[in-house]
PDB file of C-alpha atoms in Angstrom:
ATOM      1  CA  ARG A1080      99.213 110.952 181.225  1.00 72.00           C
ATOM      2  CA  GLU A1081     101.350 107.831 179.720  1.00 80.00           C
ATOM      3  CA  VAL A1082     104.579 110.169 178.946  1.00 81.00           C
ATOM      4  CA  VAL A1083     103.755 113.092 181.039  1.00 87.00           C
ATOM      5  CA  PRO A1084     108.089 113.729 182.655  1.00 88.00           C
ATOM      6  CA  GLU A1085     108.304 112.646 185.923  1.00 85.00           C
ATOM      7  CA  THR A1086     109.707 115.544 186.908  1.00 89.00           C
ATOM      8  CA  TRP A1087     106.108 117.486 186.461  1.00 90.00           C
ATOM      9  CA  GLU A1088     103.790 118.017 188.949  1.00 91.00           C
ATOM     10  CA  ASN A1089     100.065 117.690 188.596  1.00 90.00           C
ATOM     11  CA  THR A1090      98.071 120.273 190.268  1.00 92.00           C
ATOM     12  CA  GLY A1091      94.953 118.771 189.565  1.00 92.00           C
ATOM     13  CA  ARG A1092      92.560 119.195 187.305  1.00 93.00           C
ATOM     14  CA  GLU A1093      90.140 121.881 186.033  1.00 92.00           C
ATOM     15  CA  LYS A1094      86.833 122.671 184.482  1.00 92.00           C
ATOM     16  CA  ARG A1095      86.285 124.068 180.359  1.00 90.00           C
ATOM     17  CA  GLN A1096      83.437 124.793 178.653  1.00 88.00           C
ATOM     18  CA  MET A1097      83.326 124.257 174.362  1.00 87.00           C
ATOM     19  CA  ILE A1098      80.407 125.120 171.864  1.00 87.00           C
ATOM     20  CA  THR A1099      80.517 122.748 169.314  1.00 86.00           C
ATOM     21  CA  CYS A1100      78.592 121.566 166.212  1.00 85.00           C
ATOM     22  CA  LEU A1101      77.128 118.765 168.702  1.00 84.00           C
ATOM     23  CA  GLY A1102      76.051 121.366 171.476  1.00 83.00           C
ATOM     24  CA  THR A1103      77.812 122.883 174.439  1.00 86.00           C
ATOM     25  CA  VAL A1104      80.265 120.161 176.368  1.00 88.00           C
ATOM     26  CA  GLN A1105      81.335 120.496 179.502  1.00 90.00           C
ATOM     27  CA  PHE A1106      84.736 118.487 180.585  1.00 90.00           C
ATOM     28  CA  LYS A1107      87.743 118.452 183.242  1.00 91.00           C
ATOM     29  CA  ARG A1108      91.464 118.116 182.118  1.00 90.00           C
ATOM     30  CA  ARG A1109      94.582 117.598 184.077  1.00 91.00           C
ATOM     31  CA  VAL A1110      96.784 120.106 184.832  1.00 92.00           C
ATOM     32  CA  TYR A1111     100.669 119.436 185.613  1.00 93.00           C
ATOM     33  CA  GLN A1112     103.057 122.039 186.172  1.00 92.00           C
ATOM     34  CA  ASP A1113     106.685 121.153 184.534  1.00 89.00           C
ATOM     35  CA  GLU A1114     110.576 122.192 184.550  1.00 90.00           C
ATOM     36  CA  THR A1115     111.093 125.904 184.449  1.00 90.00           C
ATOM     37  CA  GLY A1116     107.370 126.260 185.834  1.00 90.00           C
ATOM     38  CA  LYS A1117     105.213 126.078 183.584  1.00 92.00           C
ATOM     39  CA  ARG A1118     101.121 125.116 183.683  1.00 92.00           C
ATOM     40  CA  ARG A1119     100.478 122.295 180.903  1.00 90.00           C
ATOM     41  CA  LYS A1120      97.068 121.472 179.975  1.00 91.00           C
ATOM     42  CA  LEU A1121      98.492 118.418 178.025  1.00 89.00           C
ATOM     43  CA  LEU A1122      94.540 117.418 176.596  1.00 88.00           C
ATOM     44  CA  ASP A1123      93.852 121.035 175.489  1.00 87.00           C
ATOM     45  CA  GLU A1124      97.580 121.100 173.459  1.00 86.00           C
ATOM     46  CA  ILE A1125      96.630 117.386 171.474  1.00 85.00           C
ATOM     47  CA  VAL A1126      92.940 118.501 170.723  1.00 80.00           C
ATOM     48  CA  GLY A1127      94.232 121.231 169.377  1.00 78.00           C
ATOM     49  CA  LEU A1128      92.325 123.552 171.478  1.00 80.00           C
ATOM     50  CA  GLU A1129      93.256 127.516 171.908  1.00 79.00           C
ATOM     51  CA  LYS A1130      93.787 129.362 175.158  1.00 80.00           C
ATOM     52  CA  TYR A1131      90.285 130.966 176.032  1.00 80.00           C
ATOM     53  CA  SER A1132      88.729 129.660 172.785  1.00 81.00           C
ATOM     54  CA  ARG A1133      85.110 128.884 174.150  1.00 86.00           C
ATOM     55  CA  TYR A1134      84.484 127.766 169.370  1.00 89.00           C
ATOM     56  CA  SER A1135      85.930 123.865 168.896  1.00 86.00           C
ATOM     57  CA  LEU A1136      87.680 123.986 165.522  1.00 86.00           C
ATOM     58  CA  SER A1137      85.195 121.913 163.538  1.00 88.00           C
ATOM     59  CA  ALA A1138      82.722 125.513 165.061  1.00 91.00           C
ATOM     60  CA  ILE A1139      85.140 127.449 163.918  1.00 92.00           C
ATOM     61  CA  GLN A1140      85.557 126.518 160.697  1.00 91.00           C
ATOM     62  CA  LYS A1141      82.076 126.882 159.923  1.00 93.00           C
ATOM     63  CA  GLY A1142      82.073 130.046 160.991  1.00 94.00           C
ATOM     64  CA  CYS A1143      84.398 131.481 158.850  1.00 94.00           C
ATOM     65  CA  PHE A1144      83.076 129.701 155.657  1.00 93.00           C
ATOM     66  CA  LEU A1145      80.098 131.804 156.591  1.00 94.00           C
ATOM     67  CA  ALA A1146      81.636 134.848 157.420  1.00 93.00           C
ATOM     68  CA  SER A1147      83.864 134.604 154.005  1.00 87.00           C
ATOM     69  CA  GLU A1148      80.101 134.528 151.983  1.00 88.00           C
ATOM     70  CA  LEU A1149      78.054 136.221 154.349  1.00 91.00           C
ATOM     71  CA  ALA A1150      77.865 139.440 156.090  1.00 92.00           C
ATOM     72  CA  TYR A1151      79.158 139.330 160.102  1.00 94.00           C
ATOM     73  CA  ARG A1152      75.017 139.014 162.023  1.00 95.00           C
ATOM     74  CA  GLU A1153      74.447 136.876 158.644  1.00 96.00           C
ATOM     75  CA  ALA A1154      76.891 134.486 159.673  1.00 95.00           C
ATOM     76  CA  ALA A1155      75.892 134.294 163.211  1.00 95.00           C
ATOM     77  CA  ASP A1156      72.872 133.612 162.649  1.00 95.00           C
ATOM     78  CA  VAL A1157      73.129 130.887 160.217  1.00 95.00           C
ATOM     79  CA  LEU A1158      75.601 129.121 162.655  1.00 94.00           C
ATOM     80  CA  GLY A1159      73.454 129.597 165.664  1.00 92.00           C
ATOM     81  CA  TRP A1160      70.907 127.441 164.437  1.00 92.00           C
ATOM     82  CA  LEU A1161      73.331 124.941 163.016  1.00 89.00           C
ATOM     83  CA  ILE A1162      74.742 124.254 166.272  1.00 87.00           C
ATOM     84  CA  ASP A1163      71.520 125.672 168.361  1.00 87.00           C
ATOM     85  CA  ASP A1164      72.532 127.895 170.378  1.00 87.00           C
ATOM     86  CA  TYR A1165      74.026 131.614 170.506  1.00 89.00           C
ATOM     87  CA  ILE A1166      76.876 132.642 167.992  1.00 91.00           C
ATOM     88  CA  SER A1167      77.094 136.987 167.981  1.00 93.00           C
ATOM     89  CA  HIS A1168      78.946 138.606 165.212  1.00 95.00           C
ATOM     90  CA  THR A1169      81.674 139.739 167.034  1.00 94.00           C
ATOM     91  CA  ALA A1170      82.458 135.634 167.820  1.00 93.00           C
ATOM     92  CA  ILE A1171      82.362 135.117 164.435  1.00 95.00           C
ATOM     93  CA  GLY A1172      84.461 138.511 163.911  1.00 93.00           C
ATOM     94  CA  ARG A1173      87.295 137.145 166.623  1.00 91.00           C
ATOM     95  CA  MET A1174      86.937 133.333 164.293  1.00 92.00           C
ATOM     96  CA  VAL A1175      88.540 134.895 160.852  1.00 93.00           C
ATOM     97  CA  ARG A1176      91.091 136.597 162.898  1.00 91.00           C
ATOM     98  CA  GLN A1177      91.687 133.961 164.759  1.00 89.00           C
ATOM     99  CA  VAL A1178      92.447 132.257 161.512  1.00 90.00           C
ATOM    100  CA  GLY A1179      93.029 134.488 159.493  1.00 90.00           C
ATOM    101  CA  GLY A1180      96.528 134.886 162.310  1.00 90.00           C
ATOM    102  CA  ILE A1181      97.061 131.163 161.726  1.00 89.00           C
ATOM    103  CA  CYS A1182      97.483 131.701 157.684  1.00 89.00           C
ATOM    104  CA  GLN A1183      99.046 134.855 157.289  1.00 88.00           C
ATOM    105  CA  ALA A1184     101.906 133.195 159.988  1.00 92.00           C
ATOM    106  CA  LYS A1185     101.897 129.940 157.850  1.00 90.00           C
ATOM    107  CA  GLU A1186     102.037 132.518 154.693  1.00 87.00           C
ATOM    108  CA  GLU A1187     104.894 134.031 155.739  1.00 87.00           C
ATOM    109  CA  ALA A1188     106.811 131.142 157.417  1.00 89.00           C
ATOM    110  CA  GLN A1189     107.079 129.496 154.265  1.00 86.00           C
ATOM    111  CA  ARG A1190     107.730 132.849 152.459  1.00 85.00           C
ATOM    112  CA  LYS A1191     111.518 132.877 154.943  1.00 86.00           C
ATOM    113  CA  GLY A1192     111.843 129.672 154.338  1.00 87.00           C
ATOM    114  CA  ILE A1193     111.832 129.988 150.265  1.00 87.00           C
ATOM    115  CA  PHE A1194     113.728 133.397 149.689  1.00 87.00           C
ATOM    116  CA  GLU A1195     115.786 133.661 153.156  1.00 85.00           C
ATOM    117  CA  GLU A1196     116.555 130.533 154.047  1.00 85.00           C
ATOM    118  CA  GLY A1197     116.452 128.466 150.412  1.00 82.00           C
ATOM    119  CA  ASN A1198     114.533 125.767 151.371  1.00 84.00           C
ATOM    120  CA  ASP A1199     113.552 123.406 148.882  1.00 84.00           C
ATOM    121  CA  VAL A1200     110.344 123.924 146.937  1.00 84.00           C
ATOM    122  CA  LYS A1201     108.107 120.941 145.288  1.00 87.00           C
ATOM    123  CA  PRO A1202     107.726 121.863 142.024  1.00 88.00           C
ATOM    124  CA  GLY A1203     103.981 122.028 140.072  1.00 90.00           C
ATOM    125  CA  GLN A1204     102.997 119.591 138.150  1.00 92.00           C
ATOM    126  CA  ILE A1205     100.137 121.611 135.999  1.00 93.00           C
ATOM    127  CA  PRO A1206     101.429 121.669 132.340  1.00 92.00           C
ATOM    128  CA  ALA A1207     101.788 125.324 130.996  1.00 91.00           C
ATOM    129  CA  LYS A1208     103.683 125.613 127.443  1.00 91.00           C
ATOM    130  CA  VAL A1209     101.868 129.428 127.827  1.00 91.00           C
ATOM    131  CA  LEU A1210     101.106 130.922 130.868  1.00 94.00           C
ATOM    132  CA  TYR A1211      99.383 133.490 131.453  1.00 94.00           C
ATOM    133  CA  GLY A1212      98.902 135.702 134.296  1.00 95.00           C
ATOM    134  CA  GLU A1213      96.914 139.380 134.916  1.00 95.00           C
ATOM    135  CA  SER A1214      96.121 141.028 137.746  1.00 94.00           C
ATOM    136  CA  ASP A1215      94.573 144.013 139.668  1.00 93.00           C
ATOM    137  CA  GLY A1216      94.050 146.146 142.676  1.00 92.00           C
ATOM    138  CA  VAL A1217      91.042 147.307 144.368  1.00 92.00           C
ATOM    139  CA  TRP A1218      90.675 149.664 147.738  1.00 93.00           C
ATOM    140  CA  ILE A1219      89.059 148.880 150.048  1.00 91.00           C
ATOM    141  CA  SER A1220      88.173 150.938 153.566  1.00 92.00           C
ATOM    142  CA  LEU A1221      89.926 149.661 156.855  1.00 88.00           C
ATOM    143  CA  GLN A1222      88.523 149.926 160.688  1.00 84.00           C
ATOM    144  CA  ARG A1223      90.249 150.978 163.573  1.00 82.00           C
ATOM    145  CA  GLU A1224      93.934 150.869 161.592  1.00 85.00           C
ATOM    146  CA  ALA A1225      96.564 153.680 161.392  1.00 87.00           C
ATOM    147  CA  LYS A1226      95.567 153.804 157.829  1.00 88.00           C
ATOM    148  CA  ARG A1227      92.013 154.422 156.229  1.00 91.00           C
ATOM    149  CA  LYS A1228      92.969 152.475 153.159  1.00 93.00           C
ATOM    150  CA  THR A1229      94.901 149.355 151.688  1.00 93.00           C
ATOM    151  CA  GLU A1230      95.321 147.768 148.591  1.00 92.00           C
ATOM    152  CA  VAL A1231      93.987 144.449 148.304  1.00 93.00           C
ATOM    153  CA  ARG A1232      95.973 142.936 145.022  1.00 94.00           C
ATOM    154  CA  VAL A1233      94.283 139.854 143.239  1.00 94.00           C
ATOM    155  CA  GLY A1234      96.255 137.979 140.583  1.00 94.00           C
ATOM    156  CA  ILE A1235      95.431 134.851 138.495  1.00 94.00           C
ATOM    157  CA  LEU A1236      97.337 132.460 136.602  1.00 95.00           C
ATOM    158  CA  TYR A1237      95.564 130.849 134.020  1.00 95.00           C
ATOM    159  CA  THR A1238      97.661 128.081 131.258  1.00 93.00           C
ATOM    160  CA  GLY A1239      94.373 129.111 128.604  1.00 90.00           C
ATOM    161  CA  LYS A1240      90.563 128.892 128.082  1.00 89.00           C
ATOM    162  CA  LYS A1241      88.399 126.592 127.092  1.00 89.00           C
ATOM    163  CA  VAL A1242      85.034 126.381 125.488  1.00 86.00           C
ATOM    164  CA  VAL A1243      82.165 125.670 127.895  1.00 84.00           C
ATOM    165  CA  GLY A1244      78.557 126.712 125.588  1.00 85.00           C
ATOM    166  CA  VAL A1245      77.838 129.920 123.274  1.00 85.00           C
ATOM    167  CA  GLY A1246      79.957 132.578 123.544  1.00 81.00           C
ATOM    168  CA  ARG A1247      81.138 131.340 126.830  1.00 87.00           C
ATOM    169  CA  LYS A1248      84.860 130.565 127.985  1.00 86.00           C
ATOM    170  CA  ALA A1249      85.950 129.084 131.843  1.00 90.00           C
ATOM    171  CA  LEU A1250      89.928 129.279 132.406  1.00 91.00           C
ATOM    172  CA  GLU A1251      91.711 126.340 132.087  1.00 92.00           C
ATOM    173  CA  ASN A1252      93.845 124.813 135.367  1.00 93.00           C
ATOM    174  CA  LYS A1253      93.744 129.273 137.258  1.00 94.00           C
ATOM    175  CA  VAL A1254      95.217 129.302 139.961  1.00 94.00           C
ATOM    176  CA  PRO A1255      93.565 132.668 142.058  1.00 94.00           C
ATOM    177  CA  VAL A1256      96.099 135.177 144.598  1.00 93.00           C
ATOM    178  CA  THR A1257      95.154 137.608 146.755  1.00 92.00           C
ATOM    179  CA  LYS A1258      96.636 139.261 149.221  1.00 90.00           C
ATOM    180  CA  ILE A1259      97.515 142.982 151.317  1.00 91.00           C
ATOM    181  CA  VAL A1260     101.524 142.903 150.658  1.00 90.00           C
ATOM    182  CA  LYS A1261     103.895 145.607 152.079  1.00 89.00           C
ATOM    183  CA  ASN A1262     105.833 145.970 148.759  1.00 91.00           C
ATOM    184  CA  SER A1263     105.886 145.002 145.255  1.00 91.00           C
ATOM    185  CA  GLN A1264     108.652 142.418 146.622  1.00 92.00           C
ATOM    186  CA  GLU A1265     106.404 140.361 148.577  1.00 91.00           C
ATOM    187  CA  TRP A1266     103.549 140.398 146.051  1.00 93.00           C
ATOM    188  CA  GLN A1267     106.774 139.647 142.927  1.00 94.00           C
ATOM    189  CA  GLU A1268     107.219 136.815 145.473  1.00 92.00           C
ATOM    190  CA  THR A1269     104.412 135.467 145.978  1.00 92.00           C
ATOM    191  CA  MET A1270     103.739 135.243 142.775  1.00 94.00           C
ATOM    192  CA  LEU A1271     106.986 133.276 142.069  1.00 93.00           C
ATOM    193  CA  LYS A1272     105.842 131.002 144.768  1.00 92.00           C
ATOM    194  CA  THR A1273     102.154 130.267 143.464  1.00 93.00           C
ATOM    195  CA  ALA A1274     102.789 130.237 139.493  1.00 93.00           C
ATOM    196  CA  TYR A1275     106.004 127.007 140.469  1.00 92.00           C
ATOM    197  CA  THR A1276     104.438 125.664 142.795  1.00 91.00           C
ATOM    198  CA  ASN A1277     100.998 124.421 140.990  1.00 93.00           C
ATOM    199  CA  TYR A1278     102.630 124.860 137.096  1.00 94.00           C
ATOM    200  CA  ASP A1279     105.468 122.878 135.504  1.00 92.00           C
ATOM    201  CA  LEU A1280     107.788 125.414 134.509  1.00 91.00           C
ATOM    202  CA  SER A1281     110.691 123.578 133.096  1.00 89.00           C
ATOM    203  CA  ASN A1282     108.418 123.536 129.897  1.00 89.00           C
ATOM    204  CA  THR A1283     106.743 127.170 129.440  1.00 90.00           C
ATOM    205  CA  LYS A1284     107.742 129.017 126.813  1.00 89.00           C
ATOM    206  CA  GLN A1285     105.933 131.691 127.283  1.00 90.00           C
ATOM    207  CA  MET A1286     104.409 134.032 129.447  1.00 92.00           C
ATOM    208  CA  MET A1287     101.255 136.131 128.398  1.00 93.00           C
ATOM    209  CA  VAL A1288     100.541 139.194 131.492  1.00 94.00           C
ATOM    210  CA  GLY A1289      97.819 141.163 131.469  1.00 93.00           C
ATOM    211  CA  GLY A1290      96.168 144.862 133.568  1.00 92.00           C
ATOM    212  CA  ASP A1291      95.695 147.730 133.411  1.00 91.00           C
ATOM    213  CA  GLY A1292      99.160 149.431 133.167  1.00 88.00           C
ATOM    214  CA  ASN A1293      99.997 149.932 136.366  1.00 90.00           C
ATOM    215  CA  ARG A1294     103.713 149.129 137.690  1.00 92.00           C
ATOM    216  CA  TRP A1295     103.183 146.585 140.287  1.00 93.00           C
ATOM    217  CA  VAL A1296     100.872 145.239 138.051  1.00 93.00           C
ATOM    218  CA  ARG A1297     102.878 145.487 134.848  1.00 92.00           C
ATOM    219  CA  GLN A1298     105.717 143.344 137.160  1.00 93.00           C
ATOM    220  CA  SER A1299     103.870 141.072 138.787  1.00 93.00           C
ATOM    221  CA  PHE A1300     105.640 138.019 137.338  1.00 94.00           C
ATOM    222  CA  ASP A1301     109.154 139.473 136.792  1.00 93.00           C
ATOM    223  CA  MET A1302     110.508 137.120 139.445  1.00 93.00           C
ATOM    224  CA  LEU A1303     109.785 133.856 136.672  1.00 91.00           C
ATOM    225  CA  GLY A1304     111.671 134.505 134.277  1.00 90.00           C
ATOM    226  CA  LEU A1305     110.359 133.025 131.306  1.00 91.00           C
ATOM    227  CA  PRO A1306     109.917 135.710 127.995  1.00 91.00           C
ATOM    228  CA  THR A1307     106.860 137.868 128.607  1.00 91.00           C
ATOM    229  CA  GLU A1308     104.118 139.947 126.452  1.00 91.00           C
ATOM    230  CA  PHE A1309     102.009 142.537 128.175  1.00 94.00           C
ATOM    231  CA  VAL A1310      98.388 143.473 126.475  1.00 93.00           C
ATOM    232  CA  LEU A1311      97.119 145.726 128.380  1.00 93.00           C
ATOM    233  CA  ASP A1312      93.583 145.480 129.638  1.00 92.00           C
ATOM    234  CA  ARG A1313      91.280 145.991 126.892  1.00 92.00           C
ATOM    235  CA  TYR A1314      88.463 146.606 129.799  1.00 92.00           C
ATOM    236  CA  HIS A1315      90.828 149.793 130.437  1.00 92.00           C
ATOM    237  CA  LEU A1316      91.666 150.724 127.542  1.00 93.00           C
ATOM    238  CA  TYR A1317      88.355 150.184 126.645  1.00 93.00           C
ATOM    239  CA  ARG A1318      86.989 152.920 128.846  1.00 93.00           C
ATOM    240  CA  GLU A1319      90.375 155.330 128.844  1.00 93.00           C
ATOM    241  CA  ALA A1320      89.515 156.217 125.449  1.00 93.00           C
ATOM    242  CA  ARG A1321      85.313 156.434 126.158  1.00 94.00           C
ATOM    243  CA  ARG A1322      86.271 159.130 128.887  1.00 93.00           C
ATOM    244  CA  ALA A1323      88.746 161.480 126.403  1.00 92.00           C
ATOM    245  CA  PHE A1324      86.661 161.003 124.236  1.00 92.00           C
ATOM    246  CA  GLY A1325      83.327 160.567 124.311  1.00 90.00           C
ATOM    247  CA  PHE A1326      80.782 157.035 123.688  1.00 90.00           C
ATOM    248  CA  THR A1327      80.909 157.137 119.711  1.00 90.00           C
ATOM    249  CA  ARG A1328      81.338 155.096 116.382  1.00 92.00           C
ATOM    250  CA  GLN A1329      84.452 157.126 115.450  1.00 92.00           C
ATOM    251  CA  THR A1330      85.867 156.080 119.112  1.00 92.00           C
ATOM    252  CA  GLU A1331      85.163 152.131 118.635  1.00 93.00           C
ATOM    253  CA  ASN A1332      86.932 152.154 115.497  1.00 93.00           C
ATOM    254  CA  TRP A1333      89.930 154.278 116.886  1.00 93.00           C
ATOM    255  CA  VAL A1334      90.514 151.218 119.601  1.00 93.00           C
ATOM    256  CA  ARG A1335      89.927 148.449 116.882  1.00 93.00           C
ATOM    257  CA  GLN A1336      93.012 150.465 115.016  1.00 93.00           C
ATOM    258  CA  ILE A1337      94.964 150.749 117.704  1.00 93.00           C
ATOM    259  CA  CYS A1338      94.476 146.952 118.990  1.00 92.00           C
ATOM    260  CA  GLU A1339      94.959 145.602 115.365  1.00 91.00           C
ATOM    261  CA  GLU A1340      97.715 147.611 113.814  1.00 91.00           C
ATOM    262  CA  GLY A1341      98.827 149.784 116.445  1.00 89.00           C
ATOM    263  CA  LEU A1342      99.104 153.422 118.010  1.00 90.00           C
ATOM    264  CA  GLU A1343     100.354 155.665 114.527  1.00 91.00           C
ATOM    265  CA  ALA A1344      97.285 154.272 112.813  1.00 91.00           C
ATOM    266  CA  VAL A1345      95.218 156.301 114.897  1.00 91.00           C
ATOM    267  CA  ILE A1346      97.389 158.560 116.301  1.00 92.00           C
ATOM    268  CA  PRO A1347      97.038 162.032 113.534  1.00 92.00           C
ATOM    269  CA  GLU A1348      93.651 161.641 114.336  1.00 91.00           C
ATOM    270  CA  MET A1349      93.510 162.352 118.027  1.00 92.00           C
ATOM    271  CA  LEU A1350      95.637 164.863 118.275  1.00 92.00           C
ATOM    272  CA  GLN A1351      93.693 166.707 115.325  1.00 92.00           C
ATOM    273  CA  ALA A1352      90.448 165.577 117.469  1.00 91.00           C
ATOM    274  CA  MET A1353      92.107 167.158 120.301  1.00 92.00           C
ATOM    275  CA  SER A1354      93.077 170.316 119.061  1.00 91.00           C
ATOM    276  CA  GLN A1355      89.766 171.313 118.428  1.00 90.00           C
ATOM    277  CA  ALA A1356      88.549 170.558 121.337  1.00 90.00           C
ATOM    278  CA  SER A1357      87.425 172.972 124.317  1.00 92.00           C
ATOM    279  CA  PRO A1358      90.425 173.192 126.658  1.00 92.00           C
ATOM    280  CA  LYS A1359      88.660 170.568 129.377  1.00 92.00           C
ATOM    281  CA  ALA A1360      87.469 168.319 126.963  1.00 92.00           C
ATOM    282  CA  ALA A1361      91.413 168.494 125.162  1.00 93.00           C
ATOM    283  CA  GLN A1362      93.015 167.605 128.970  1.00 93.00           C
ATOM    284  CA  ARG A1363      91.021 164.291 128.669  1.00 93.00           C
ATOM    285  CA  MET A1364      92.140 163.386 125.501  1.00 94.00           C
ATOM    286  CA  ARG A1365      95.549 164.733 126.736  1.00 94.00           C
ATOM    287  CA  LYS A1366      96.142 162.721 129.629  1.00 94.00           C
ATOM    288  CA  PHE A1367      94.575 159.238 127.524  1.00 94.00           C
ATOM    289  CA  ILE A1368      97.403 159.496 124.831  1.00 93.00           C
ATOM    290  CA  LYS A1369     100.113 159.788 127.654  1.00 94.00           C
ATOM    291  CA  TYR A1370      98.109 156.336 128.703  1.00 93.00           C
ATOM    292  CA  LEU A1371      98.151 154.841 125.704  1.00 93.00           C
ATOM    293  CA  ILE A1372     102.703 155.669 124.764  1.00 93.00           C
ATOM    294  CA  ASN A1373     103.193 154.551 128.416  1.00 92.00           C
ATOM    295  CA  ASN A1374     102.003 151.376 127.500  1.00 92.00           C
ATOM    296  CA  LYS A1375     102.385 151.113 123.291  1.00 92.00           C
ATOM    297  CA  ASP A1376     104.649 147.569 123.832  1.00 90.00           C
ATOM    298  CA  GLY A1377     100.924 146.471 125.292  1.00 91.00           C
ATOM    299  CA  LEU A1378      98.341 147.771 122.431  1.00 92.00           C
ATOM    300  CA  LEU A1379      98.932 145.174 119.969  1.00 91.00           C
ATOM    301  CA  ASP A1380      96.156 141.765 120.055  1.00 89.00           C
ATOM    302  CA  PRO A1381      98.096 138.525 120.284  1.00 87.00           C
ATOM    303  CA  ASP A1382      97.592 137.132 117.681  1.00 85.00           C
ATOM    304  CA  CYS A1383      98.832 140.472 115.875  1.00 84.00           C
ATOM    305  CA  ARG A1384     101.870 140.344 116.872  1.00 84.00           C
ATOM    306  CA  ALA A1385     104.095 138.539 114.256  1.00 81.00           C
ATOM    307  CA  HIS A1386     107.209 137.932 116.780  1.00 80.00           C
ATOM    308  CA  ILE A1387     105.219 135.879 118.615  1.00 76.00           C
ATOM    309  CA  LYS A1388     105.177 132.095 117.642  1.00 71.00           C
ATOM    310  CA  SER A1389     103.189 130.240 119.574  1.00 72.00           C
ATOM    311  CA  ARG A1390      99.145 130.450 119.298  1.00 77.00           C
ATOM    312  CA  VAL A1391      97.994 132.326 122.434  1.00 80.00           C
ATOM    313  CA  SER A1392      93.878 133.139 123.675  1.00 80.00           C
ATOM    314  CA  ASN A1393      93.208 137.103 124.052  1.00 82.00           C
ATOM    315  CA  LEU A1394      93.166 137.872 128.346  1.00 87.00           C
ATOM    316  CA  GLY A1395      90.848 139.871 129.852  1.00 84.00           C
ATOM    317  CA  ALA A1396      90.633 137.613 132.273  1.00 88.00           C
ATOM    318  CA  ILE A1397      90.620 139.721 135.311  1.00 90.00           C
ATOM    319  CA  GLU A1398      87.887 142.503 135.675  1.00 87.00           C
ATOM    320  CA  GLY A1399      85.801 139.581 135.951  1.00 85.00           C
ATOM    321  CA  ASN A1400      87.222 138.037 138.744  1.00 84.00           C
ATOM    322  CA  VAL A1401      88.578 140.526 140.913  1.00 86.00           C
ATOM    323  CA  ASP A1402      85.660 141.218 142.637  1.00 82.00           C
ATOM    324  CA  LYS A1403      84.339 138.119 143.892  1.00 82.00           C
ATOM    325  CA  LEU A1404      87.948 136.880 144.939  1.00 84.00           C
ATOM    326  CA  VAL A1405      88.239 140.137 147.430  1.00 86.00           C
ATOM    327  CA  VAL A1406      84.961 139.527 148.580  1.00 80.00           C
ATOM    328  CA  ARG A1407      85.902 136.372 149.731  1.00 75.00           C
TER     329      ARG A1407
END
């Protein structure tokens, strides 16, 4: 009230009811009319209450956190139990859309400021002599949208692996990214901003890129401008090999040879097996061989590439991350 301009007219008080984590709160606040005729409710603006919102910021935050782990109906039941009030599943959906819209607007403002307006960005501090980046996509169904499906793109950046138990390793300094983008350029800008703001790239000598060989996957980190080596994800390599040639010891030996010696070591035997197969099986084999040729530069294991001087870890972490990241 002390900072209200004298030109503003006091039009009285209005009631408002909020559902908070401590229960339902009712209060009155003054309403002013500014020089343009717009009605201003300063208490709502100072506290940060959204127009027409029935829930406090704390309640919305808890609802969104629960929605990231549970279905909307389960999240509504848990939140209602916590604050001792009824919460519908549609209210949880509105909370998620509200917070998601705010996050999306913030990300878009950051992207526009960096790539269109040239704003300075504080670089990251995590040392990364070798930086690892992997990406993949998951198609999800949509509701009440013009398109029936869309692809969620997932990326992870890390600086290596550390042993956390017998036969178990964890990624060091992992930074995940999950986003629905308009095109590959937006995705590349997102990965560039993520890498630059988290890692110290001034001393980065090598960028190791992993993925399934899809074009946008291979190009995810092009904007970083680092010396790059691509490694075809071994999960996809084994999966496609077994689909083409079956679950046999010969298939396993071929994949091992491909990773250690290169495609030339196995291509004659594969072509011979294809010539003796039925037309349908030969078609699958031909498709797999074409897949290998298109990703020939990513077949050798990193430690089998003579031109890589730095010691690097094996990739292949994206498949263990992609589903969990998309769900959350």
